[in-house]
Tab-separated table of N, CA and C in Angstrom:
chain	number	residue	atom	x	y	z
E	655	MET	N	161.741	85.153	4.497
E	655	MET	CA	160.371	85.254	4.975
E	655	MET	C	159.798	83.844	5.026
E	656	SER	N	159.054	83.537	6.081
E	656	SER	CA	158.487	82.197	6.214
E	656	SER	C	157.041	82.148	5.774
E	657	LYS	N	156.772	82.831	4.721
E	657	LYS	CA	155.499	82.702	4.031
E	657	LYS	C	155.924	82.166	2.685
E	658	GLN	N	156.123	80.845	2.620
E	658	GLN	CA	156.789	80.239	1.484
E	658	GLN	C	155.784	79.735	0.456
E	659	GLN	N	156.065	80.032	-0.819
E	659	GLN	CA	155.290	79.436	-1.901
E	659	GLN	C	155.661	77.954	-1.908
E	660	THR	N	154.697	77.124	-2.202
E	660	THR	CA	154.975	75.696	-2.203
E	660	THR	C	154.222	75.033	-3.337
E	661	ASP	N	154.853	74.040	-3.919
E	661	ASP	CA	154.190	73.251	-4.947
E	661	ASP	C	153.444	72.087	-4.294
E	662	LEU	N	153.605	71.950	-3.001
E	662	LEU	CA	152.967	70.851	-2.284
E	662	LEU	C	151.837	71.400	-1.427
E	663	PRO	N	150.659	71.597	-2.016
E	663	PRO	CA	149.530	72.087	-1.222
E	663	PRO	C	149.092	71.014	-0.241
E	664	PRO	N	148.292	71.369	0.742
E	664	PRO	CA	147.796	70.345	1.648
E	664	PRO	C	147.019	69.305	0.836
E	665	GLU	N	147.299	68.032	1.095
E	665	GLU	CA	146.677	66.943	0.344
E	665	GLU	C	145.164	66.914	0.559
E	666	ASN	N	144.755	67.156	1.790
E	666	ASN	CA	143.342	67.109	2.154
E	666	ASN	C	143.033	68.380	2.950
E	667	PRO	N	142.881	69.531	2.255
E	667	PRO	CA	142.766	70.813	2.959
E	667	PRO	C	141.482	70.940	3.776
E	668	ILE	N	141.637	71.494	4.964
E	668	ILE	CA	140.490	71.775	5.817
E	668	ILE	C	140.707	73.147	6.452
E	669	VAL	N	139.675	73.977	6.409
E	669	VAL	CA	139.764	75.340	6.942
E	669	VAL	C	139.642	75.292	8.465
E	670	MET	N	140.589	75.922	9.134
E	670	MET	CA	140.603	75.959	10.600
E	670	MET	C	140.319	77.356	11.143
E	671	GLY	N	140.319	78.351	10.249
E	671	GLY	CA	140.071	79.712	10.688
E	671	GLY	C	140.300	80.687	9.555
E	672	LYS	N	140.425	81.953	9.924
E	672	LYS	CA	140.588	83.000	8.917
E	672	LYS	C	141.445	84.119	9.501
E	673	LEU	N	142.277	84.702	8.662
E	673	LEU	CA	143.085	85.837	9.082
E	673	LEU	C	142.254	87.102	8.970
E	674	GLY	N	142.316	87.915	10.009
E	674	GLY	CA	141.545	89.150	10.037
E	674	GLY	C	142.398	90.344	9.667
E	675	ALA	N	141.986	91.491	10.121
E	675	ALA	CA	142.649	92.754	9.796
E	675	ALA	C	144.015	92.847	10.463
E	676	ALA	N	144.850	93.702	9.879
E	676	ALA	CA	146.142	93.998	10.487
E	676	ALA	C	145.895	94.636	11.852
E	677	PHE	N	146.830	94.374	12.771
E	677	PHE	CA	146.702	94.896	14.132
E	677	PHE	C	147.997	95.615	14.469
E	678	GLY	N	147.909	96.907	14.665
E	678	GLY	CA	149.105	97.689	14.980
E	678	GLY	C	149.946	97.938	13.738
E	679	ILE	N	151.170	98.396	13.956
E	679	ILE	CA	152.025	98.787	12.824
E	679	ILE	C	153.184	97.822	12.593
E	680	ARG	N	153.318	96.786	13.414
E	680	ARG	CA	154.486	95.900	13.334
E	680	ARG	C	154.189	94.541	12.678
E	681	GLY	N	153.071	94.454	11.936
E	681	GLY	CA	152.822	93.241	11.171
E	681	GLY	C	151.970	92.188	11.859
E	682	TRP	N	151.348	92.517	12.948
E	682	TRP	CA	150.461	91.566	13.617
E	682	TRP	C	149.114	91.517	12.897
E	683	LEU	N	148.430	90.383	13.020
E	683	LEU	CA	147.116	90.180	12.403
E	683	LEU	C	146.167	89.556	13.414
E	684	LYS	N	144.897	89.893	13.281
E	684	LYS	CA	143.873	89.182	14.048
E	684	LYS	C	143.661	87.829	13.378
E	685	VAL	N	143.306	86.830	14.169
E	685	VAL	CA	142.978	85.520	13.607
E	685	VAL	C	141.664	85.058	14.236
E	686	PHE	N	140.796	84.506	13.401
E	686	PHE	CA	139.506	83.995	13.850
E	686	PHE	C	139.544	82.478	13.733
E	687	SER	N	139.448	81.812	14.849
E	687	SER	CA	139.576	80.363	14.905
E	687	SER	C	138.219	79.685	14.753
E	688	SER	N	138.195	78.591	13.998
E	688	SER	CA	136.989	77.777	13.853
E	688	SER	C	137.022	76.562	14.774
E	689	THR	N	138.063	76.455	15.578
E	689	THR	CA	138.170	75.316	16.486
E	689	THR	C	137.297	75.555	17.718
E	690	GLU	N	136.906	74.472	18.377
E	690	GLU	CA	136.008	74.579	19.527
E	690	GLU	C	136.585	75.501	20.595
E	691	ASP	N	137.838	75.283	20.946
E	691	ASP	CA	138.568	76.187	21.831
E	691	ASP	C	139.449	77.026	20.910
E	692	ALA	N	139.234	78.320	20.883
E	692	ALA	CA	139.900	79.195	19.906
E	692	ALA	C	141.412	79.003	19.864
E	693	GLU	N	142.042	78.828	21.014
E	693	GLU	CA	143.498	78.695	21.049
E	693	GLU	C	143.980	77.360	20.503
E	694	SER	N	143.079	76.401	20.328
E	694	SER	CA	143.456	75.093	19.775
E	694	SER	C	143.913	75.186	18.327
E	695	ILE	N	143.612	76.281	17.659
E	695	ILE	CA	144.049	76.437	16.269
E	695	ILE	C	145.568	76.294	16.159
E	696	PHE	N	146.285	76.624	17.224
E	696	PHE	CA	147.748	76.554	17.202
E	696	PHE	C	148.265	75.123	17.365
E	697	ASP	N	147.381	74.196	17.707
E	697	ASP	CA	147.766	72.787	17.814
E	697	ASP	C	147.909	72.141	16.439
E	698	TYR	N	147.371	72.802	15.416
E	698	TYR	CA	147.363	72.233	14.067
E	698	TYR	C	148.362	72.983	13.207
E	699	GLN	N	149.406	72.294	12.801
E	699	GLN	CA	150.476	72.905	12.009
E	699	GLN	C	150.903	71.906	10.933
E	700	PRO	N	151.454	72.329	9.830
E	700	PRO	CA	151.663	73.712	9.452
E	700	PRO	C	150.382	74.341	8.900
E	701	TRP	N	150.367	75.665	8.894
E	701	TRP	CA	149.269	76.424	8.315
E	701	TRP	C	149.585	76.715	6.858
E	702	PHE	N	148.528	76.741	6.058
E	702	PHE	CA	148.646	77.137	4.664
E	702	PHE	C	147.611	78.229	4.395
E	703	ILE	N	147.942	79.118	3.465
E	703	ILE	CA	146.967	80.071	2.944
E	703	ILE	C	147.047	79.982	1.427
E	704	GLN	N	146.004	80.444	0.771
E	704	GLN	CA	146.017	80.459	-0.687
E	704	GLN	C	145.834	81.891	-1.156
E	705	ARG	N	146.785	82.337	-1.964
E	705	ARG	CA	146.737	83.696	-2.529
E	705	ARG	C	147.064	83.609	-4.001
E	706	ALA	N	146.247	84.260	-4.807
E	706	ALA	CA	146.440	84.293	-6.260
E	706	ALA	C	146.580	82.876	-6.824
E	707	GLY	N	145.794	81.948	-6.280
E	707	GLY	CA	145.785	80.575	-6.779
E	707	GLY	C	146.979	79.734	-6.367
E	708	LYS	N	147.861	80.273	-5.543
E	708	LYS	CA	149.042	79.530	-5.099
E	708	LYS	C	148.990	79.323	-3.590
E	709	TRP	N	149.393	78.124	-3.185
E	709	TRP	CA	149.459	77.804	-1.761
E	709	TRP	C	150.743	78.359	-1.187
E	710	GLN	N	150.649	78.886	0.027
E	710	GLN	CA	151.809	79.360	0.765
E	710	GLN	C	151.741	78.769	2.165
E	711	GLN	N	152.864	78.260	2.632
E	711	GLN	CA	152.935	77.786	4.005
E	711	GLN	C	153.281	78.979	4.888
E	712	VAL	N	152.596	79.096	6.013
E	712	VAL	CA	152.774	80.226	6.914
E	712	VAL	C	153.406	79.733	8.210
E	713	GLU	N	154.491	80.381	8.600
E	713	GLU	CA	155.151	80.024	9.850
E	713	GLU	C	154.928	81.146	10.859
E	714	LEU	N	154.430	80.790	12.018
E	714	LEU	CA	154.152	81.796	13.041
E	714	LEU	C	155.404	82.112	13.845
E	715	GLU	N	155.574	83.382	14.103
E	715	GLU	CA	156.650	83.836	14.971
E	715	GLU	C	156.157	83.877	16.415
E	716	SER	N	154.888	84.328	16.561
E	716	SER	CA	154.328	84.483	17.896
E	716	SER	C	152.815	84.631	17.803
E	717	TRP	N	152.160	84.437	18.934
E	717	TRP	CA	150.733	84.730	19.034
E	717	TRP	C	150.430	85.108	20.472
E	718	LYS	N	149.335	85.837	20.661
E	718	LYS	CA	148.922	86.201	22.019
E	718	LYS	C	147.468	86.619	22.015
E	719	ARG	N	146.905	86.627	23.198
E	719	ARG	CA	145.541	87.142	23.388
E	719	ARG	C	145.640	88.643	23.573
E	720	HIS	N	144.712	89.353	22.953
E	720	HIS	CA	144.595	90.789	23.168
E	720	HIS	C	143.118	91.063	23.397
E	721	SER	N	142.745	91.361	24.629
E	721	SER	CA	141.336	91.470	25.024
E	721	SER	C	140.652	90.153	24.690
E	722	GLN	N	139.602	90.198	23.895
E	722	GLN	CA	138.873	88.980	23.546
E	722	GLN	C	139.381	88.352	22.246
E	723	GLU	N	140.385	88.956	21.644
E	723	GLU	CA	140.853	88.500	20.339
E	723	GLU	C	142.202	87.789	20.439
E	724	ILE	N	142.502	87.033	19.392
E	724	ILE	CA	143.814	86.407	19.258
E	724	ILE	C	144.519	87.121	18.117
E	725	ILE	N	145.763	87.498	18.361
E	725	ILE	CA	146.550	88.125	17.303
E	725	ILE	C	147.808	87.285	17.079
E	726	ILE	N	148.284	87.307	15.830
E	726	ILE	CA	149.455	86.513	15.463
E	726	ILE	C	150.488	87.378	14.775
E	727	LYS	N	151.713	86.911	14.827
E	727	LYS	CA	152.823	87.521	14.098
E	727	LYS	C	153.388	86.446	13.189
E	728	VAL	N	153.305	86.665	11.879
E	728	VAL	CA	153.843	85.733	10.887
E	728	VAL	C	155.300	86.100	10.640
E	729	LYS	N	156.173	85.093	10.627
E	729	LYS	CA	157.593	85.350	10.361
E	729	LYS	C	157.732	86.039	9.016
E	730	GLY	N	158.528	87.098	8.999
E	730	GLY	CA	158.807	87.813	7.763
E	730	GLY	C	157.814	88.907	7.432
E	731	ILE	N	156.750	89.023	8.194
E	731	ILE	CA	155.768	90.102	7.991
E	731	ILE	C	156.008	91.107	9.116
E	732	ASP	N	156.571	92.268	8.755
E	732	ASP	CA	157.037	93.197	9.785
E	732	ASP	C	156.369	94.564	9.772
E	733	ASP	N	155.396	94.764	8.880
E	733	ASP	CA	154.708	96.044	8.904
E	733	ASP	C	153.232	95.859	8.576
E	734	ARG	N	152.484	96.879	8.865
E	734	ARG	CA	151.024	96.837	8.705
E	734	ARG	C	150.604	96.555	7.260
E	735	ASP	N	151.286	97.169	6.287
E	735	ASP	CA	150.916	96.994	4.887
E	735	ASP	C	151.095	95.538	4.444
E	736	ALA	N	152.194	94.920	4.828
E	736	ALA	CA	152.432	93.512	4.466
E	736	ALA	C	151.403	92.615	5.140
E	737	ALA	N	151.067	92.903	6.390
E	737	ALA	CA	150.067	92.116	7.112
E	737	ALA	C	148.695	92.261	6.461
E	738	ALA	N	148.367	93.472	6.033
E	738	ALA	CA	147.051	93.730	5.438
E	738	ALA	C	146.820	92.883	4.179
E	739	LEU	N	147.896	92.516	3.480
E	739	LEU	CA	147.763	91.696	2.276
E	739	LEU	C	147.253	90.279	2.590
E	740	LEU	N	147.349	89.867	3.849
E	740	LEU	CA	146.903	88.530	4.256
E	740	LEU	C	145.480	88.528	4.813
E	741	THR	N	144.903	89.715	4.984
E	741	THR	CA	143.549	89.819	5.524
E	741	THR	C	142.568	89.002	4.683
E	742	ASN	N	141.704	88.265	5.369
E	742	ASN	CA	140.654	87.421	4.777
E	742	ASN	C	141.157	86.111	4.179
E	743	CYS	N	142.437	85.810	4.285
E	743	CYS	CA	142.924	84.501	3.842
E	743	CYS	C	142.464	83.440	4.850
E	744	GLU	N	142.004	82.313	4.321
E	744	GLU	CA	141.606	81.217	5.205
E	744	GLU	C	142.850	80.496	5.715
E	745	VAL	N	142.826	80.107	6.984
E	745	VAL	CA	143.887	79.308	7.580
E	745	VAL	C	143.519	77.850	7.323
E	746	VAL	N	144.371	77.161	6.571
E	746	VAL	CA	144.101	75.799	6.144
E	746	VAL	C	145.196	74.880	6.682
E	747	VAL	N	144.810	73.673	7.070
E	747	VAL	CA	145.779	72.636	7.426
E	747	VAL	C	145.437	71.391	6.620
E	748	ASP	N	146.344	70.437	6.625
E	748	ASP	CA	146.095	69.166	5.961
E	748	ASP	C	145.344	68.273	6.944
E	749	ALA	N	144.142	67.877	6.571
E	749	ALA	CA	143.305	67.055	7.456
E	749	ALA	C	143.989	65.744	7.826
E	750	ASN	N	144.925	65.287	6.999
E	750	ASN	CA	145.646	64.049	7.309
E	750	ASN	C	146.522	64.206	8.557
E	751	SER	N	146.805	65.443	8.940
E	751	SER	CA	147.652	65.676	10.115
E	751	SER	C	146.835	65.846	11.404
E	752	LEU	N	145.512	65.785	11.305
E	752	LEU	CA	144.685	65.917	12.503
E	752	LEU	C	144.864	64.701	13.398
E	753	PRO	N	144.863	64.887	14.709
E	753	PRO	CA	145.025	63.743	15.608
E	753	PRO	C	143.813	62.815	15.551
E	754	SER	N	144.063	61.549	15.804
E	754	SER	CA	142.970	60.571	15.869
E	754	SER	C	142.097	60.886	17.074
E	755	LEU	N	140.815	60.600	16.930
E	755	LEU	CA	139.872	60.873	18.011
E	755	LEU	C	139.468	59.581	18.710
E	756	GLU	N	138.966	59.737	19.911
E	756	GLU	CA	138.467	58.589	20.657
E	756	GLU	C	137.143	58.133	20.069
E	757	GLU	N	136.776	56.898	20.340
E	757	GLU	CA	135.505	56.333	19.894
E	757	GLU	C	134.361	57.258	20.323
E	758	GLY	N	133.475	57.572	19.391
E	758	GLY	CA	132.328	58.419	19.700
E	758	GLY	C	132.564	59.901	19.467
E	759	ASP	N	133.816	60.288	19.157
E	759	ASP	CA	134.126	61.668	18.811
E	759	ASP	C	134.372	61.735	17.312
E	760	TYR	N	133.943	62.841	16.667
E	760	TYR	CA	134.044	62.952	15.226
E	760	TYR	C	134.441	64.360	14.844
E	761	TYR	N	135.210	64.465	13.784
E	761	TYR	CA	135.432	65.764	13.175
E	761	TYR	C	134.209	66.067	12.323
E	762	TRP	N	133.795	67.325	12.321
E	762	TRP	CA	132.643	67.722	11.524
E	762	TRP	C	132.838	67.322	10.063
E	763	LYS	N	134.054	67.488	9.550
E	763	LYS	CA	134.327	67.187	8.148
E	763	LYS	C	133.978	65.734	7.806
E	764	ASP	N	134.089	64.841	8.790
E	764	ASP	CA	133.802	63.429	8.543
E	764	ASP	C	132.307	63.142	8.485
E	765	LEU	N	131.492	64.002	9.082
E	765	LEU	CA	130.045	63.789	9.102
E	765	LEU	C	129.352	64.382	7.874
E	766	ILE	N	129.987	65.383	7.247
E	766	ILE	CA	129.415	66.003	6.052
E	766	ILE	C	129.304	64.939	4.958
E	767	GLY	N	128.126	64.846	4.363
E	767	GLY	CA	127.903	63.884	3.283
E	767	GLY	C	127.339	62.551	3.743
E	768	CYS	N	127.308	62.307	5.048
E	768	CYS	CA	126.743	61.044	5.552
E	768	CYS	C	125.228	61.020	5.328
E	769	LYS	N	124.711	59.846	4.954
E	769	LYS	CA	123.264	59.661	4.826
E	769	LYS	C	122.679	59.493	6.217
E	770	VAL	N	121.519	60.099	6.436
E	770	VAL	CA	120.868	60.027	7.738
E	770	VAL	C	119.537	59.297	7.569
E	771	THR	N	119.362	58.263	8.380
E	771	THR	CA	118.162	57.429	8.336
E	771	THR	C	117.655	57.250	9.759
E	772	THR	N	116.314	57.207	9.904
E	772	THR	CA	115.756	56.963	11.232
E	772	THR	C	115.928	55.497	11.608
E	773	SER	N	115.767	55.202	12.874
E	773	SER	CA	115.857	53.827	13.371
E	773	SER	C	114.825	52.921	12.708
E	774	LYS	N	113.767	53.528	12.178
E	774	LYS	CA	112.712	52.757	11.513
E	774	LYS	C	112.916	52.686	10.004
E	775	GLY	N	114.072	53.185	9.510
E	775	GLY	CA	114.425	53.045	8.107
E	775	GLY	C	113.996	54.179	7.194
E	776	TYR	N	113.488	55.273	7.726
E	776	TYR	CA	113.053	56.402	6.905
E	776	TYR	C	114.272	57.269	6.562
E	777	GLU	N	114.534	57.465	5.262
E	777	GLU	CA	115.672	58.274	4.831
E	777	GLU	C	115.353	59.755	4.959
E	778	LEU	N	116.193	60.459	5.720
E	778	LEU	CA	115.981	61.885	5.951
E	778	LEU	C	116.791	62.766	5.000
E	779	GLY	N	117.895	62.260	4.474
E	779	GLY	CA	118.746	63.033	3.572
E	779	GLY	C	120.207	62.882	3.945
E	780	LYS	N	120.996	63.892	3.568
E	780	LYS	CA	122.437	63.880	3.838
E	780	LYS	C	122.816	65.075	4.694
E	781	VAL	N	123.861	64.893	5.496
E	781	VAL	CA	124.398	65.984	6.307
E	781	VAL	C	125.119	66.949	5.367
E	782	VAL	N	124.677	68.212	5.367
E	782	VAL	CA	125.307	69.230	4.517
E	782	VAL	C	126.095	70.246	5.331
E	783	ASP	N	125.831	70.285	6.644
E	783	ASP	CA	126.527	71.246	7.492
E	783	ASP	C	126.280	70.865	8.943
E	784	LEU	N	127.004	71.488	9.843
E	784	LEU	CA	126.778	71.355	11.271
E	784	LEU	C	126.785	72.749	11.864
E	785	MET	N	126.068	72.900	12.975
E	785	MET	CA	126.024	74.186	13.667
E	785	MET	C	126.346	73.947	15.136
E	786	GLU	N	126.961	74.939	15.723
E	786	GLU	CA	127.237	74.905	17.154
E	786	GLU	C	126.205	75.802	17.816
E	787	THR	N	125.472	75.254	18.796
E	787	THR	CA	124.423	76.041	19.443
E	787	THR	C	124.766	76.440	20.865
E	788	GLY	N	125.852	75.939	21.377
E	788	GLY	CA	126.204	76.217	22.764
E	788	GLY	C	125.983	74.995	23.618
E	789	SER	N	124.781	74.439	23.571
E	789	SER	CA	124.505	73.256	24.388
E	789	SER	C	124.905	71.978	23.668
E	790	ASN	N	124.732	71.935	22.360
E	790	ASN	CA	125.136	70.763	21.579
E	790	ASN	C	125.260	71.149	20.110
E	791	ASP	N	125.960	70.306	19.354
E	791	ASP	CA	126.054	70.528	17.920
E	791	ASP	C	124.759	70.058	17.268
E	792	VAL	N	124.486	70.573	16.062
E	792	VAL	CA	123.263	70.240	15.345
E	792	VAL	C	123.627	69.859	13.912
E	793	LEU	N	123.110	68.710	13.456
E	793	LEU	CA	123.280	68.289	12.067
E	793	LEU	C	122.291	69.050	11.195
E	794	VAL	N	122.746	69.584	10.083
E	794	VAL	CA	121.861	70.166	9.082
E	794	VAL	C	121.729	69.100	7.991
E	795	VAL	N	120.521	68.536	7.875
E	795	VAL	CA	120.278	67.412	6.972
E	795	VAL	C	119.330	67.870	5.871
E	796	LYS	N	119.750	67.666	4.623
E	796	LYS	CA	118.919	68.063	3.482
E	796	LYS	C	118.552	66.839	2.657
E	797	ALA	N	117.289	66.803	2.239
E	797	ALA	CA	116.815	65.795	1.305
E	797	ALA	C	116.918	66.381	-0.097
E	798	ASN	N	117.003	65.521	-1.112
E	798	ASN	CA	117.062	66.004	-2.499
E	798	ASN	C	115.790	66.743	-2.871
E	799	LEU	N	114.667	66.208	-2.467
E	799	LEU	CA	113.359	66.794	-2.745
E	799	LEU	C	112.595	66.881	-1.444
E	800	LYS	N	111.526	67.655	-1.429
E	800	LYS	CA	110.662	67.644	-0.251
E	800	LYS	C	110.125	66.227	-0.090
E	801	ASP	N	110.126	65.742	1.134
E	801	ASP	CA	109.672	64.379	1.366
E	801	ASP	C	108.166	64.340	1.612
E	802	ALA	N	107.673	63.181	2.014
E	802	ALA	CA	106.234	62.991	2.227
E	802	ALA	C	105.679	63.954	3.271
E	803	PHE	N	106.545	64.474	4.137
E	803	PHE	CA	106.113	65.402	5.182
E	803	PHE	C	106.262	66.857	4.731
E	804	GLY	N	106.692	67.061	3.473
E	804	GLY	CA	106.872	68.413	2.957
E	804	GLY	C	108.132	69.082	3.478
E	805	VAL	N	109.072	68.280	3.986
E	805	VAL	CA	110.288	68.820	4.598
E	805	VAL	C	111.478	68.569	3.676
E	806	LYS	N	112.274	69.603	3.458
E	806	LYS	CA	113.492	69.457	2.658
E	806	LYS	C	114.743	69.549	3.534
E	807	GLU	N	114.655	70.273	4.648
E	807	GLU	CA	115.805	70.437	5.527
E	807	GLU	C	115.390	70.215	6.975
E	808	ARG	N	116.235	69.494	7.707
E	808	ARG	CA	115.980	69.235	9.122
E	808	ARG	C	117.214	69.624	9.937
E	809	LEU	N	116.965	70.089	11.143
E	809	LEU	CA	118.026	70.351	12.107
E	809	LEU	C	117.886	69.300	13.195
E	810	ILE	N	118.898	68.445	13.312
E	810	ILE	CA	118.833	67.316	14.243
E	810	ILE	C	119.944	67.465	15.274
E	811	PRO	N	119.596	67.528	16.558
E	811	PRO	CA	120.637	67.681	17.584
E	811	PRO	C	121.563	66.470	17.632
E	812	PHE	N	122.850	66.739	17.717
E	812	PHE	CA	123.838	65.663	17.794
E	812	PHE	C	124.002	65.276	19.262
E	813	LEU	N	123.062	64.470	19.733
E	813	LEU	CA	123.071	63.988	21.117
E	813	LEU	C	123.277	62.481	21.078
E	814	ASN	N	124.505	62.061	21.400
E	814	ASN	CA	124.834	60.632	21.376
E	814	ASN	C	123.892	59.846	22.264
E	815	GLU	N	123.495	58.695	21.769
E	815	GLU	CA	122.604	57.743	22.435
E	815	GLU	C	121.166	58.227	22.489
E	816	GLN	N	120.939	59.488	22.811
E	816	GLN	CA	119.582	60.008	22.904
E	816	GLN	C	118.959	60.158	21.513
E	817	VAL	N	119.654	60.814	20.604
E	817	VAL	CA	119.155	61.022	19.237
E	817	VAL	C	120.019	60.257	18.233
E	818	ILE	N	121.328	60.385	18.357
E	818	ILE	CA	122.256	59.711	17.450
E	818	ILE	C	122.467	58.291	17.959
E	819	LYS	N	121.978	57.326	17.194
E	819	LYS	CA	122.052	55.930	17.627
E	819	LYS	C	123.291	55.222	17.093
E	820	LYS	N	123.708	55.587	15.878
E	820	LYS	CA	124.864	54.914	15.287
E	820	LYS	C	125.493	55.831	14.247
E	821	VAL	N	126.818	55.888	14.262
E	821	VAL	CA	127.571	56.598	13.236
E	821	VAL	C	128.560	55.594	12.659
E	822	ASP	N	128.462	55.383	11.343
E	822	ASP	CA	129.381	54.473	10.657
E	822	ASP	C	130.064	55.277	9.549
E	823	LEU	N	131.241	55.793	9.860
E	823	LEU	CA	131.949	56.629	8.890
E	823	LEU	C	132.428	55.814	7.688
E	824	ALA	N	132.691	54.524	7.891
E	824	ALA	CA	133.159	53.679	6.790
E	824	ALA	C	132.117	53.595	5.677
E	825	THR	N	130.842	53.551	6.051
E	825	THR	CA	129.779	53.469	5.039
E	825	THR	C	129.087	54.807	4.830
E	826	GLY	N	129.445	55.818	5.621
E	826	GLY	CA	128.836	57.138	5.483
E	826	GLY	C	127.380	57.144	5.897
E	827	PHE	N	127.099	56.544	7.051
E	827	PHE	CA	125.724	56.332	7.499
E	827	PHE	C	125.557	56.786	8.945
E	828	ILE	N	124.474	57.506	9.212
E	828	ILE	CA	124.129	57.906	10.576
E	828	ILE	C	122.691	57.470	10.832
E	829	GLU	N	122.482	56.728	11.915
E	829	GLU	CA	121.130	56.320	12.307
E	829	GLU	C	120.695	57.202	13.469
E	830	VAL	N	119.457	57.718	13.352
E	830	VAL	CA	118.943	58.620	14.380
E	830	VAL	C	117.569	58.160	14.877
E	831	ASP	N	117.273	58.486	16.108
E	831	ASP	CA	115.939	58.302	16.655
E	831	ASP	C	115.270	59.668	16.541
E	832	TRP	N	114.559	59.866	15.414
E	832	TRP	CA	114.007	61.179	15.105
E	832	TRP	C	112.708	61.015	14.356
E	833	ASP	N	111.721	61.819	14.694
E	833	ASP	CA	110.435	61.784	14.021
E	833	ASP	C	110.578	62.492	12.677
E	834	PRO	N	110.334	61.777	11.557
E	834	PRO	CA	110.510	62.404	10.240
E	834	PRO	C	109.538	63.569	9.993
E	835	GLY	N	108.478	63.658	10.758
E	835	GLY	CA	107.537	64.750	10.592
E	835	GLY	C	107.956	66.013	11.307
E	836	PHE	N	109.063	65.956	12.012
E	836	PHE	CA	109.533	67.113	12.796
E	836	PHE	C	110.619	67.838	12.063
């Protein structure tokens, strides 16, 4: 079976999706992708899952689209009951294996924790999450305490040049053109 226990967990684990319910009787599972293009989840290998505190590497036998969903077949999982045991496991890869991005493109994981400051030097807080809205991504920025404007959390659109003026991942700093009162 290619669902192997391993003593070598991903060095820098990042969640790429989640395994859903068993599909059919031959061991197929639904998979929910967190990647921008759902099918891109298959570009990131190997996959790991964690069960009972132990990492297991998962090898795919096959995958396909079924209506609006993606279903997978894990090597060595041949019936519905065995597949059901994997339901709700997160699909994890080692972030060190992610491809390098072009200048101006960022993985969300790299923006989490960055300090956000306005172009005029006003500290807004740190990026704690990102959201996808359809038209653009949005930074969720939280301050430790409510600031002078009574704001603890801000949603700032990730619009390069228009709102996002500078991203320096080396120092963990993002400069924005944003009204702190908004």
